[in-house]
């Protein structure tokens, strides 16, 4: 799947926000993640096209500018979002001047999936998107995916994006004796990454939680911010897929699993 050009990405997001008026943090976040967003957007369009229904319910976990893009593009569908309280969810991915549809927003901490009695009741969804979220959770991913499986209609789709723990960058850091992962922050609402995963691990988790794999890919879809990062991305493009930075998998709820 190819990325749209930069102009097309800008037009996509111009539907939901004045790009020039984004604060510095949001503008930088969008620049770094524009390729990832476009890759994810094309993936969702592909999945949506294959669902033979006039009305689809999509849940975006971790509300962001991408949530607003879904609302603008699929305006005849229902777009739900799930996350922490709005102010806790703010940052470069969701600047303060971008409002969410509060009627379609659900507060839930996915770490609470450890306790089934705390599971949130949600409308049954056709598509669930969990992009750049899993690595921020300290709860076992099998518990998280069991909860999400429960939220999907039979045959529904779960799309996950998460960093590749086995990327070239992480391997090089370890080779030179440097921990590639940041220290957990002293901020319970934004602690950073607890755990990153390999593609093999994610596929094993999917199999244990009632999903079949529709698509899997590892891409270098984070835009470099300097010449060193540009050289790094160029190097990863010459290497096998497993050395790249970002994992995207599309899972489908097995219809024979209750």
PDB file of C-alpha atoms in Angstrom:
ATOM      1  CA  UNK A   1       0.000   0.000   0.000  1.00  0.00           C
ATOM      2  CA  UNK A   2       1.505   3.320  -1.082  1.00  0.00           C
ATOM      3  CA  UNK A   3       1.422   6.602   0.787  1.00  0.00           C
ATOM      4  CA  UNK A   4      -0.434   9.606  -0.639  1.00  0.00           C
ATOM      5  CA  UNK A   5       1.822  12.516  -1.518  1.00  0.00           C
ATOM      6  CA  UNK A   6       2.416  15.235   1.050  1.00  0.00           C
ATOM      7  CA  UNK A   7      -0.035  17.587  -0.686  1.00  0.00           C
ATOM      8  CA  UNK A   8      -2.764  14.964  -0.462  1.00  0.00           C
ATOM      9  CA  UNK A   9      -2.099  14.454   3.252  1.00  0.00           C
ATOM     10  CA  UNK A  10      -2.323  18.218   3.824  1.00  0.00           C
ATOM     11  CA  UNK A  11      -5.639  18.312   1.977  1.00  0.00           C
ATOM     12  CA  UNK A  12      -6.914  15.417   4.057  1.00  0.00           C
ATOM     13  CA  UNK A  13      -6.272  17.255   7.304  1.00  0.00           C
ATOM     14  CA  UNK A  14      -7.387  20.614   5.937  1.00  0.00           C
ATOM     15  CA  UNK A  15     -10.896  19.140   6.072  1.00  0.00           C
ATOM     16  CA  UNK A  16     -10.795  19.165   9.852  1.00  0.00           C
ATOM     17  CA  UNK A  17      -8.425  21.921  10.940  1.00  0.00           C
ATOM     18  CA  UNK A  18      -6.598  24.968   9.701  1.00  0.00           C
ATOM     19  CA  UNK A  19      -3.133  23.410   9.415  1.00  0.00           C
ATOM     20  CA  UNK A  20      -1.460  26.810   9.608  1.00  0.00           C
ATOM     21  CA  UNK A  21      -3.127  27.534  12.958  1.00  0.00           C
ATOM     22  CA  UNK A  22      -2.027  24.358  14.698  1.00  0.00           C
ATOM     23  CA  UNK A  23       0.246  25.019  17.646  1.00  0.00           C
ATOM     24  CA  UNK A  24       3.915  24.114  17.320  1.00  0.00           C
ATOM     25  CA  UNK A  25       3.581  20.769  19.102  1.00  0.00           C
ATOM     26  CA  UNK A  26       0.604  19.686  16.957  1.00  0.00           C
ATOM     27  CA  UNK A  27       2.198  20.860  13.710  1.00  0.00           C
ATOM     28  CA  UNK A  28       5.364  18.887  14.506  1.00  0.00           C
ATOM     29  CA  UNK A  29       3.375  15.807  15.475  1.00  0.00           C
ATOM     30  CA  UNK A  30       1.407  15.925  12.251  1.00  0.00           C
ATOM     31  CA  UNK A  31       4.576  16.347  10.204  1.00  0.00           C
ATOM     32  CA  UNK A  32       6.269  13.343  11.827  1.00  0.00           C
ATOM     33  CA  UNK A  33       3.160  11.147  11.617  1.00  0.00           C
ATOM     34  CA  UNK A  34       1.730  12.230   8.249  1.00  0.00           C
ATOM     35  CA  UNK A  35       2.931   9.101   6.430  1.00  0.00           C
ATOM     36  CA  UNK A  36       1.674   6.861   9.210  1.00  0.00           C
ATOM     37  CA  UNK A  37      -1.685   8.622   9.209  1.00  0.00           C
ATOM     38  CA  UNK A  38      -2.005   8.329   5.439  1.00  0.00           C
ATOM     39  CA  UNK A  39      -1.080   4.649   5.517  1.00  0.00           C
ATOM     40  CA  UNK A  40      -3.650   4.027   8.237  1.00  0.00           C
ATOM     41  CA  UNK A  41      -6.275   6.120   6.454  1.00  0.00           C
ATOM     42  CA  UNK A  42      -5.894   4.125   3.245  1.00  0.00           C
ATOM     43  CA  UNK A  43      -6.106   0.905   5.242  1.00  0.00           C
ATOM     44  CA  UNK A  44      -9.367   1.960   6.888  1.00  0.00           C
ATOM     45  CA  UNK A  45     -10.833   3.038   3.544  1.00  0.00           C
ATOM     46  CA  UNK A  46      -9.929  -0.356   2.109  1.00  0.00           C
ATOM     47  CA  UNK A  47     -11.592  -2.187   5.003  1.00  0.00           C
ATOM     48  CA  UNK A  48     -14.663   0.068   4.927  1.00  0.00           C
ATOM     49  CA  UNK A  49     -15.115  -0.505   1.198  1.00  0.00           C
ATOM     50  CA  UNK A  50     -15.163  -4.250   1.779  1.00  0.00           C
ATOM     51  CA  UNK A  51     -17.953  -4.072   4.380  1.00  0.00           C
ATOM     52  CA  UNK A  52     -21.270  -4.407   2.569  1.00  0.00           C
ATOM     53  CA  UNK A  53     -23.307  -2.245   4.905  1.00  0.00           C
ATOM     54  CA  UNK A  54     -24.757   1.232   4.491  1.00  0.00           C
ATOM     55  CA  UNK A  55     -23.865   2.166   8.046  1.00  0.00           C
ATOM     56  CA  UNK A  56     -20.726   1.114   9.890  1.00  0.00           C
ATOM     57  CA  UNK A  57     -19.689   1.756  13.500  1.00  0.00           C
ATOM     58  CA  UNK A  58     -15.990   2.509  13.911  1.00  0.00           C
ATOM     59  CA  UNK A  59     -14.208   2.979  17.236  1.00  0.00           C
ATOM     60  CA  UNK A  60     -10.954   4.948  17.358  1.00  0.00           C
ATOM     61  CA  UNK A  61      -9.004   4.295  20.555  1.00  0.00           C
ATOM     62  CA  UNK A  62      -6.887   7.210  21.704  1.00  0.00           C
ATOM     63  CA  UNK A  63      -8.732  10.189  20.166  1.00  0.00           C
ATOM     64  CA  UNK A  64      -6.620  12.365  17.892  1.00  0.00           C
ATOM     65  CA  UNK A  65      -6.658  14.409  14.706  1.00  0.00           C
ATOM     66  CA  UNK A  66      -7.184  11.075  12.973  1.00  0.00           C
ATOM     67  CA  UNK A  67     -10.548  10.702  14.746  1.00  0.00           C
ATOM     68  CA  UNK A  68     -11.665  13.980  13.215  1.00  0.00           C
ATOM     69  CA  UNK A  69     -10.464  12.837   9.809  1.00  0.00           C
ATOM     70  CA  UNK A  70     -12.610   9.701  10.110  1.00  0.00           C
ATOM     71  CA  UNK A  71     -15.637  11.823  11.028  1.00  0.00           C
ATOM     72  CA  UNK A  72     -15.113  14.019   7.969  1.00  0.00           C
ATOM     73  CA  UNK A  73     -14.497  11.169   5.524  1.00  0.00           C
ATOM     74  CA  UNK A  74     -17.134   8.698   6.731  1.00  0.00           C
ATOM     75  CA  UNK A  75     -19.850  11.163   7.668  1.00  0.00           C
ATOM     76  CA  UNK A  76     -22.683   8.687   7.081  1.00  0.00           C
ATOM     77  CA  UNK A  77     -21.155   6.225   9.559  1.00  0.00           C
ATOM     78  CA  UNK A  78     -20.883   6.441  13.350  1.00  0.00           C
ATOM     79  CA  UNK A  79     -17.387   7.269  14.593  1.00  0.00           C
ATOM     80  CA  UNK A  80     -16.827   6.581  18.266  1.00  0.00           C
ATOM     81  CA  UNK A  81     -13.724   7.370  20.292  1.00  0.00           C
ATOM     82  CA  UNK A  82     -12.418   5.948  23.541  1.00  0.00           C
ATOM     83  CA  UNK A  83      -9.730   7.162  25.888  1.00  0.00           C
ATOM     84  CA  UNK A  84      -8.971   9.102  29.024  1.00  0.00           C
ATOM     85  CA  UNK A  85     -10.600  12.369  30.005  1.00  0.00           C
ATOM     86  CA  UNK A  86     -10.273  14.988  27.294  1.00  0.00           C
ATOM     87  CA  UNK A  87      -7.707  17.153  29.056  1.00  0.00           C
ATOM     88  CA  UNK A  88      -5.585  14.095  29.822  1.00  0.00           C
ATOM     89  CA  UNK A  89      -5.763  13.141  26.152  1.00  0.00           C
ATOM     90  CA  UNK A  90      -4.512  16.475  24.855  1.00  0.00           C
ATOM     91  CA  UNK A  91      -1.128  16.938  23.221  1.00  0.00           C
ATOM     92  CA  UNK A  92       0.401  17.151  19.777  1.00  0.00           C
ATOM     93  CA  UNK A  93      -1.927  14.421  18.508  1.00  0.00           C
ATOM     94  CA  UNK A  94      -5.022  16.272  19.817  1.00  0.00           C
ATOM     95  CA  UNK A  95      -4.505  20.028  20.196  1.00  0.00           C
ATOM     96  CA  UNK A  96      -6.792  22.052  22.448  1.00  0.00           C
ATOM     97  CA  UNK A  97      -8.565  23.801  19.550  1.00  0.00           C
ATOM     98  CA  UNK A  98      -9.812  20.510  18.052  1.00  0.00           C
ATOM     99  CA  UNK A  99     -13.107  19.416  19.590  1.00  0.00           C
ATOM    100  CA  UNK A 100     -14.370  15.846  19.738  1.00  0.00           C
ATOM    101  CA  UNK A 101     -17.974  14.729  19.486  1.00  0.00           C
ATOM    102  CA  UNK A 102     -18.661  14.245  23.207  1.00  0.00           C
ATOM    103  CA  UNK A 103     -21.827  12.258  22.464  1.00  0.00           C
ATOM    104  CA  UNK A 104     -19.674   9.617  20.776  1.00  0.00           C
ATOM    105  CA  UNK A 105     -16.822   9.656  23.286  1.00  0.00           C
ATOM    106  CA  UNK A 106     -16.298   6.986  25.958  1.00  0.00           C
ATOM    107  CA  UNK A 107     -14.011   7.322  28.954  1.00  0.00           C
ATOM    108  CA  UNK A 108     -12.190   4.071  29.705  1.00  0.00           C
ATOM    109  CA  UNK A 109      -8.684   3.148  30.749  1.00  0.00           C
ATOM    110  CA  UNK A 110      -7.682   0.011  28.856  1.00  0.00           C
ATOM    111  CA  UNK A 111      -5.487  -1.004  31.781  1.00  0.00           C
ATOM    112  CA  UNK A 112      -8.756  -1.796  33.562  1.00  0.00           C
ATOM    113  CA  UNK A 113      -9.298  -4.721  31.194  1.00  0.00           C
ATOM    114  CA  UNK A 114      -7.446  -6.691  33.888  1.00  0.00           C
ATOM    115  CA  UNK A 115     -10.779  -6.763  35.724  1.00  0.00           C
ATOM    116  CA  UNK A 116     -13.684  -8.025  33.555  1.00  0.00           C
ATOM    117  CA  UNK A 117     -16.205  -6.553  35.998  1.00  0.00           C
ATOM    118  CA  UNK A 118     -14.919  -3.104  34.969  1.00  0.00           C
ATOM    119  CA  UNK A 119     -15.307  -3.713  31.237  1.00  0.00           C
ATOM    120  CA  UNK A 120     -17.132  -0.877  29.552  1.00  0.00           C
ATOM    121  CA  UNK A 121     -20.294  -1.580  27.579  1.00  0.00           C
ATOM    122  CA  UNK A 122     -19.925  -0.259  24.035  1.00  0.00           C
ATOM    123  CA  UNK A 123     -22.078  -0.467  20.913  1.00  0.00           C
ATOM    124  CA  UNK A 124     -20.936  -3.460  18.868  1.00  0.00           C
ATOM    125  CA  UNK A 125     -18.415  -2.206  16.324  1.00  0.00           C
ATOM    126  CA  UNK A 126     -17.533  -3.152  12.759  1.00  0.00           C
ATOM    127  CA  UNK A 127     -14.037  -1.638  12.966  1.00  0.00           C
ATOM    128  CA  UNK A 128     -11.800  -0.818  15.915  1.00  0.00           C
ATOM    129  CA  UNK A 129      -8.603   1.190  15.463  1.00  0.00           C
ATOM    130  CA  UNK A 130      -5.876   1.080  18.128  1.00  0.00           C
ATOM    131  CA  UNK A 131      -3.004   3.096  16.696  1.00  0.00           C
ATOM    132  CA  UNK A 132       0.087   3.865  18.805  1.00  0.00           C
ATOM    133  CA  UNK A 133      -1.726   2.882  22.015  1.00  0.00           C
ATOM    134  CA  UNK A 134      -0.743  -0.678  22.941  1.00  0.00           C
ATOM    135  CA  UNK A 135       2.823   0.281  23.881  1.00  0.00           C
ATOM    136  CA  UNK A 136       1.475   2.733  26.482  1.00  0.00           C
ATOM    137  CA  UNK A 137      -0.382   0.040  28.446  1.00  0.00           C
ATOM    138  CA  UNK A 138       1.015  -1.938  31.361  1.00  0.00           C
ATOM    139  CA  UNK A 139      -1.749  -4.528  31.141  1.00  0.00           C
ATOM    140  CA  UNK A 140      -1.167  -7.830  29.345  1.00  0.00           C
ATOM    141  CA  UNK A 141      -2.102  -7.337  25.671  1.00  0.00           C
ATOM    142  CA  UNK A 142      -4.036 -10.609  25.677  1.00  0.00           C
ATOM    143  CA  UNK A 143      -6.479  -9.054  28.155  1.00  0.00           C
ATOM    144  CA  UNK A 144      -6.770  -5.887  26.083  1.00  0.00           C
ATOM    145  CA  UNK A 145      -7.451  -7.793  22.857  1.00  0.00           C
ATOM    146  CA  UNK A 146      -9.994 -10.068  24.567  1.00  0.00           C
ATOM    147  CA  UNK A 147     -11.906  -6.942  25.604  1.00  0.00           C
ATOM    148  CA  UNK A 148     -11.727  -5.496  22.084  1.00  0.00           C
ATOM    149  CA  UNK A 149     -12.816  -8.811  20.590  1.00  0.00           C
ATOM    150  CA  UNK A 150     -15.863  -8.621  22.845  1.00  0.00           C
ATOM    151  CA  UNK A 151     -16.633  -5.143  21.453  1.00  0.00           C
ATOM    152  CA  UNK A 152     -16.603  -6.299  17.817  1.00  0.00           C
ATOM    153  CA  UNK A 153     -19.389  -7.761  15.738  1.00  0.00           C
ATOM    154  CA  UNK A 154     -18.666 -11.244  14.328  1.00  0.00           C
ATOM    155  CA  UNK A 155     -16.291 -10.762  11.403  1.00  0.00           C
ATOM    156  CA  UNK A 156     -15.363  -7.268  12.634  1.00  0.00           C
ATOM    157  CA  UNK A 157     -11.890  -5.804  12.160  1.00  0.00           C
ATOM    158  CA  UNK A 158      -9.236  -4.648  14.617  1.00  0.00           C
ATOM    159  CA  UNK A 159      -6.430  -2.503  13.202  1.00  0.00           C
ATOM    160  CA  UNK A 160      -3.324  -2.094  15.363  1.00  0.00           C
ATOM    161  CA  UNK A 161      -0.355   0.193  14.810  1.00  0.00           C
ATOM    162  CA  UNK A 162       2.539   0.052  17.254  1.00  0.00           C
ATOM    163  CA  UNK A 163       6.332   0.547  17.193  1.00  0.00           C
ATOM    164  CA  UNK A 164       8.496  -2.394  16.208  1.00  0.00           C
ATOM    165  CA  UNK A 165      10.579  -3.471  19.225  1.00  0.00           C
ATOM    166  CA  UNK A 166      13.043  -5.166  16.858  1.00  0.00           C
ATOM    167  CA  UNK A 167      13.662  -2.117  14.659  1.00  0.00           C
ATOM    168  CA  UNK A 168      17.156  -1.341  13.397  1.00  0.00           C
ATOM    169  CA  UNK A 169      17.306   1.686  15.676  1.00  0.00           C
ATOM    170  CA  UNK A 170      16.582  -0.395  18.762  1.00  0.00           C
ATOM    171  CA  UNK A 171      19.026  -3.117  17.727  1.00  0.00           C
ATOM    172  CA  UNK A 172      21.815  -0.570  17.218  1.00  0.00           C
ATOM    173  CA  UNK A 173      21.111   1.062  20.578  1.00  0.00           C
ATOM    174  CA  UNK A 174      21.382  -2.274  22.346  1.00  0.00           C
ATOM    175  CA  UNK A 175      24.540  -3.156  20.405  1.00  0.00           C
ATOM    176  CA  UNK A 176      26.240  -0.041  21.779  1.00  0.00           C
ATOM    177  CA  UNK A 177      25.025  -0.693  25.321  1.00  0.00           C
ATOM    178  CA  UNK A 178      22.253   1.901  25.327  1.00  0.00           C
ATOM    179  CA  UNK A 179      18.693   1.085  26.387  1.00  0.00           C
ATOM    180  CA  UNK A 180      16.493   1.980  23.400  1.00  0.00           C
ATOM    181  CA  UNK A 181      13.447   2.452  25.600  1.00  0.00           C
ATOM    182  CA  UNK A 182      12.769   5.572  27.647  1.00  0.00           C
ATOM    183  CA  UNK A 183      12.350   5.587  31.405  1.00  0.00           C
ATOM    184  CA  UNK A 184       8.718   5.520  32.508  1.00  0.00           C
ATOM    185  CA  UNK A 185       7.684   9.100  33.249  1.00  0.00           C
ATOM    186  CA  UNK A 186       6.442  10.354  36.620  1.00  0.00           C
ATOM    187  CA  UNK A 187       3.097  11.130  35.004  1.00  0.00           C
ATOM    188  CA  UNK A 188       0.426   8.481  35.423  1.00  0.00           C
ATOM    189  CA  UNK A 189      -1.671  10.001  32.629  1.00  0.00           C
ATOM    190  CA  UNK A 190       1.192  10.027  30.128  1.00  0.00           C
ATOM    191  CA  UNK A 191       3.837   7.552  31.326  1.00  0.00           C
ATOM    192  CA  UNK A 192       5.402   6.829  27.934  1.00  0.00           C
ATOM    193  CA  UNK A 193       6.049   3.341  26.564  1.00  0.00           C
ATOM    194  CA  UNK A 194       5.804   0.433  28.989  1.00  0.00           C
ATOM    195  CA  UNK A 195       6.414  -2.319  26.434  1.00  0.00           C
ATOM    196  CA  UNK A 196       7.010  -2.523  22.698  1.00  0.00           C
ATOM    197  CA  UNK A 197       6.304  -5.679  20.679  1.00  0.00           C
ATOM    198  CA  UNK A 198       7.628  -7.615  17.732  1.00  0.00           C
ATOM    199  CA  UNK A 199       5.421  -8.707  14.868  1.00  0.00           C
ATOM    200  CA  UNK A 200       5.779 -12.340  15.926  1.00  0.00           C
ATOM    201  CA  UNK A 201       4.565 -11.520  19.432  1.00  0.00           C
ATOM    202  CA  UNK A 202       1.547  -9.629  18.121  1.00  0.00           C
ATOM    203  CA  UNK A 203       0.556 -12.499  15.856  1.00  0.00           C
ATOM    204  CA  UNK A 204       0.779 -14.927  18.772  1.00  0.00           C
ATOM    205  CA  UNK A 205      -1.386 -12.610  20.892  1.00  0.00           C
ATOM    206  CA  UNK A 206      -3.948 -12.354  18.089  1.00  0.00           C
ATOM    207  CA  UNK A 207      -4.176 -16.128  17.792  1.00  0.00           C
ATOM    208  CA  UNK A 208      -4.785 -16.481  21.552  1.00  0.00           C
ATOM    209  CA  UNK A 209      -7.573 -13.905  21.608  1.00  0.00           C
ATOM    210  CA  UNK A 210      -9.907 -15.082  18.837  1.00  0.00           C
ATOM    211  CA  UNK A 211      -8.545 -13.217  15.813  1.00  0.00           C
ATOM    212  CA  UNK A 212      -7.301 -14.250  12.413  1.00  0.00           C
ATOM    213  CA  UNK A 213      -4.695 -12.157  10.586  1.00  0.00           C
ATOM    214  CA  UNK A 214      -5.905 -10.362   7.458  1.00  0.00           C
ATOM    215  CA  UNK A 215      -2.837  -8.227   6.801  1.00  0.00           C
ATOM    216  CA  UNK A 216       0.537  -7.568   8.425  1.00  0.00           C
ATOM    217  CA  UNK A 217       3.246  -5.124   7.537  1.00  0.00           C
ATOM    218  CA  UNK A 218       6.263  -3.303   8.954  1.00  0.00           C
ATOM    219  CA  UNK A 219       6.994   0.138   7.514  1.00  0.00           C
ATOM    220  CA  UNK A 220       9.263   3.110   8.141  1.00  0.00           C
ATOM    221  CA  UNK A 221       6.372   5.573   8.078  1.00  0.00           C
ATOM    222  CA  UNK A 222       7.636   8.163  10.561  1.00  0.00           C
ATOM    223  CA  UNK A 223       8.921  11.277   8.783  1.00  0.00           C
ATOM    224  CA  UNK A 224      12.580  12.033   9.699  1.00  0.00           C
ATOM    225  CA  UNK A 225      13.248  15.345  11.428  1.00  0.00           C
ATOM    226  CA  UNK A 226      16.911  15.768  10.485  1.00  0.00           C
ATOM    227  CA  UNK A 227      19.601  14.482   8.106  1.00  0.00           C
ATOM    228  CA  UNK A 228      20.682  11.700  10.470  1.00  0.00           C
ATOM    229  CA  UNK A 229      17.141  10.344  10.654  1.00  0.00           C
ATOM    230  CA  UNK A 230      16.801  10.682   6.862  1.00  0.00           C
ATOM    231  CA  UNK A 231      19.914   8.550   6.409  1.00  0.00           C
ATOM    232  CA  UNK A 232      18.537   6.037   8.881  1.00  0.00           C
ATOM    233  CA  UNK A 233      15.233   5.733   6.993  1.00  0.00           C
ATOM    234  CA  UNK A 234      17.111   5.330   3.715  1.00  0.00           C
ATOM    235  CA  UNK A 235      19.134   2.510   5.301  1.00  0.00           C
ATOM    236  CA  UNK A 236      16.042   0.705   6.590  1.00  0.00           C
ATOM    237  CA  UNK A 237      14.531   0.841   3.106  1.00  0.00           C
ATOM    238  CA  UNK A 238      17.433  -1.314   1.899  1.00  0.00           C
ATOM    239  CA  UNK A 239      16.998  -3.875   4.673  1.00  0.00           C
ATOM    240  CA  UNK A 240      14.403  -6.613   5.267  1.00  0.00           C
ATOM    241  CA  UNK A 241      11.031  -5.462   6.541  1.00  0.00           C
ATOM    242  CA  UNK A 242      11.670  -6.680  10.090  1.00  0.00           C
ATOM    243  CA  UNK A 243      14.207  -3.860  10.653  1.00  0.00           C
ATOM    244  CA  UNK A 244      11.707  -1.053  10.010  1.00  0.00           C
ATOM    245  CA  UNK A 245      10.067   1.048  12.706  1.00  0.00           C
ATOM    246  CA  UNK A 246       6.288   0.683  12.589  1.00  0.00           C
ATOM    247  CA  UNK A 247       4.037  -2.382  12.684  1.00  0.00           C
ATOM    248  CA  UNK A 248       0.518  -2.404  11.238  1.00  0.00           C
ATOM    249  CA  UNK A 249      -1.667  -5.487  11.520  1.00  0.00           C
ATOM    250  CA  UNK A 250      -5.281  -6.005  10.490  1.00  0.00           C
ATOM    251  CA  UNK A 251      -7.107  -8.662  12.490  1.00  0.00           C
ATOM    252  CA  UNK A 252     -10.564 -10.133  11.976  1.00  0.00           C
ATOM    253  CA  UNK A 253     -12.747 -11.516  14.714  1.00  0.00           C
ATOM    254  CA  UNK A 254     -13.147 -15.231  14.243  1.00  0.00           C
ATOM    255  CA  UNK A 255     -16.811 -15.998  13.718  1.00  0.00           C
ATOM    256  CA  UNK A 256     -16.503 -19.372  15.461  1.00  0.00           C
ATOM    257  CA  UNK A 257     -15.331 -17.795  18.730  1.00  0.00           C
ATOM    258  CA  UNK A 258     -17.988 -16.727  21.176  1.00  0.00           C
TER     259      UNK A 258
END
